[in-house]
Short mmCIF file of C-alpha atoms in Angstrom, two decimals:
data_model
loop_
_atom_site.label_atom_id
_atom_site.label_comp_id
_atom_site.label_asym_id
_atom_site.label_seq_id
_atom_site.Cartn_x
_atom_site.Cartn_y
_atom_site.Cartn_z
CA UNK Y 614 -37.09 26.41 -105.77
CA UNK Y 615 -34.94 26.48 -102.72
CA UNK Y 616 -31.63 25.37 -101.62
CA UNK Y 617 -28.33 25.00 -103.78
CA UNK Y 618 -29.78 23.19 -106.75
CA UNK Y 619 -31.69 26.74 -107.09
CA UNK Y 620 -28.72 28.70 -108.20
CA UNK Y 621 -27.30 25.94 -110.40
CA UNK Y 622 -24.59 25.12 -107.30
CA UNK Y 623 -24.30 21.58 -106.24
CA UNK Y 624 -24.27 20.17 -102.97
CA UNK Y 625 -22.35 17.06 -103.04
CA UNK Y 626 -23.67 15.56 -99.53
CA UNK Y 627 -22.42 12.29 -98.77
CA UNK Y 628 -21.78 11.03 -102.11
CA UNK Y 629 -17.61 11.05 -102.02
CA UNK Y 630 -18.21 9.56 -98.92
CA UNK Y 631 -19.96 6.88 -100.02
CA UNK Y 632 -18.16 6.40 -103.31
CA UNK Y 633 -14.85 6.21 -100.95
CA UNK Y 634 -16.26 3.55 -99.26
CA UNK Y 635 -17.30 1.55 -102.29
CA UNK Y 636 -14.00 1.73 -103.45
CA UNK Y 637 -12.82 0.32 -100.39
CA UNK Y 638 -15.56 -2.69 -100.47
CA UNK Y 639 -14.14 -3.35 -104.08
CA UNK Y 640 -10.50 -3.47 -102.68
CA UNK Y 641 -11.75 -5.86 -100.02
CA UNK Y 642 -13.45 -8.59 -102.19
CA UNK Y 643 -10.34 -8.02 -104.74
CA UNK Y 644 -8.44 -9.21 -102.24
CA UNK Y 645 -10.17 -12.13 -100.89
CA UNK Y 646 -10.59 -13.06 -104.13
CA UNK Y 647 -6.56 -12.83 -104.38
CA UNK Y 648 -6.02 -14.72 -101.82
CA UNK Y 649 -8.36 -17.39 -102.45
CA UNK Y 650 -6.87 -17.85 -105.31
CA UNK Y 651 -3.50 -18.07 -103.67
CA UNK Y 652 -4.94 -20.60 -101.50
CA UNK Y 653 -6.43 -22.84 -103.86
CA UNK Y 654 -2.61 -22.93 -105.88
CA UNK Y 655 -0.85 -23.09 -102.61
CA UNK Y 656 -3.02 -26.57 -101.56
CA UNK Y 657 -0.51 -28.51 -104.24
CA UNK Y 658 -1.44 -30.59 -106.98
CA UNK Y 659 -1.79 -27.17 -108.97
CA UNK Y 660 -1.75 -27.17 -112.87
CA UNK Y 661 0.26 -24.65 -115.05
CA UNK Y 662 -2.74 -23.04 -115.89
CA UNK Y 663 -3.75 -22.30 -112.03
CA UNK Y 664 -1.12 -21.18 -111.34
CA UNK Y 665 -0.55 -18.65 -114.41
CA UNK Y 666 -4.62 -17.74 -113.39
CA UNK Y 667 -3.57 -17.01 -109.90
CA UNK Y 668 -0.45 -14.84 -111.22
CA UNK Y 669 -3.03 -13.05 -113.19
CA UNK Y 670 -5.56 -12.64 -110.39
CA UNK Y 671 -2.83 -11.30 -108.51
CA UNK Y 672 -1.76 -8.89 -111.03
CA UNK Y 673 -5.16 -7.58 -111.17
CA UNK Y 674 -5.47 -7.14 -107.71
CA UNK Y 675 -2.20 -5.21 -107.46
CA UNK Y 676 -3.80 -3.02 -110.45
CA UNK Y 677 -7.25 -2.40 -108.93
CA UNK Y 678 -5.67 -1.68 -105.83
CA UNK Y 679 -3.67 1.16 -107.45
CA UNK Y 680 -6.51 2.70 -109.22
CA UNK Y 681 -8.89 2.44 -106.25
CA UNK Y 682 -5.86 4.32 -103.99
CA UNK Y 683 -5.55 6.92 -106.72
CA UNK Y 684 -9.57 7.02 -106.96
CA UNK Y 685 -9.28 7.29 -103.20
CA UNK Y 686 -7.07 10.38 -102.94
CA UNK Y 687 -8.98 11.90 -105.79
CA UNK Y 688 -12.50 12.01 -103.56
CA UNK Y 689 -10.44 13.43 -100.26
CA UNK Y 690 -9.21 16.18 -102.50
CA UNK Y 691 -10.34 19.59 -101.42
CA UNK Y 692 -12.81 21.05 -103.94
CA UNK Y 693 -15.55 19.21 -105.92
CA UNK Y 694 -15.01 16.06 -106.88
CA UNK Y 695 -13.80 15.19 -110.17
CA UNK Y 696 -14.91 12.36 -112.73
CA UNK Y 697 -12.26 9.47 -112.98
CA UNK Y 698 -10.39 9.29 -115.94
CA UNK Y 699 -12.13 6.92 -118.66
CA UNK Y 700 -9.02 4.91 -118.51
CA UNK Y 701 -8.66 4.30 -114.85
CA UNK Y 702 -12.24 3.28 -115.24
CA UNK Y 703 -11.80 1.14 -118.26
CA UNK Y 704 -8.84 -0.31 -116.04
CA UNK Y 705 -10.76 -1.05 -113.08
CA UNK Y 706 -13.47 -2.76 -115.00
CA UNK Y 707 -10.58 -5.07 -117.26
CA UNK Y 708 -8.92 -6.23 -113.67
CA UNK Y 709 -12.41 -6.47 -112.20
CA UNK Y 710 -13.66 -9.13 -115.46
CA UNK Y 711 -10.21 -10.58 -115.47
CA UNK Y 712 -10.27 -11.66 -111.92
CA UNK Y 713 -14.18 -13.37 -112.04
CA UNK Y 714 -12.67 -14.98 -115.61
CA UNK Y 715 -9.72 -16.71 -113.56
CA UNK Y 716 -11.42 -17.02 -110.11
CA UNK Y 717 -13.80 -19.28 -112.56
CA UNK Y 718 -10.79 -20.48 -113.98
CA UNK Y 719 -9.26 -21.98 -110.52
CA UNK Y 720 -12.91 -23.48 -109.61
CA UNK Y 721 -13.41 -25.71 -112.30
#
């Protein structure tokens, strides 16, 4: 065998690079999700309970937003890149559930 898998070295190619972009897809459909759901409360006639999911949805987008810009820095960092902390990623998969659950929420 040839190359840098050969000596037990790893090449990391492209991946960060496409990992940092994936994190910044996420960040985008957070936020038009947030801000649908600020839309859909700001029309009027909203019920307590859209407006306490939109709070939420907000609140998660803040949070994934945070973890993502911390996941972000992470992949830029000189050196290999690193595994995320399993509770930034259980994080990031709560506020990513919690904001489907009330983006369902404000639709029906």
């Amino acid at each position: 065998m040839t190359g840098p898998s050969a000596d037990g070295g790893r090449d990391p190619g492209l991946q960060p690079e496409r990992t940092r972009l994936s994190w910044r897809r996420t960040t985008l459909s957070a936020t038009v999700a947030a801000l649908l759901a600020v839309r859909a409360v700001a029309q009027g006639g909203a019920s307590t309970a859209a407006v306490v999911a939109c709070a939420l949805c907000c609140l998660c987008w803040l949070g994934l937003l945070g973890i993502a810009h911390r996941r972000i820095r992470a992949l830029t960092a000189p050196g290999p890149p690193t595994a995320p902390a399993p509770r930034y990623a259980a994080a990031a998969v709560l506020c990513t559930v919690a904001m489907a659950v009330c983006g369902a929420l404000l639709v029906l």
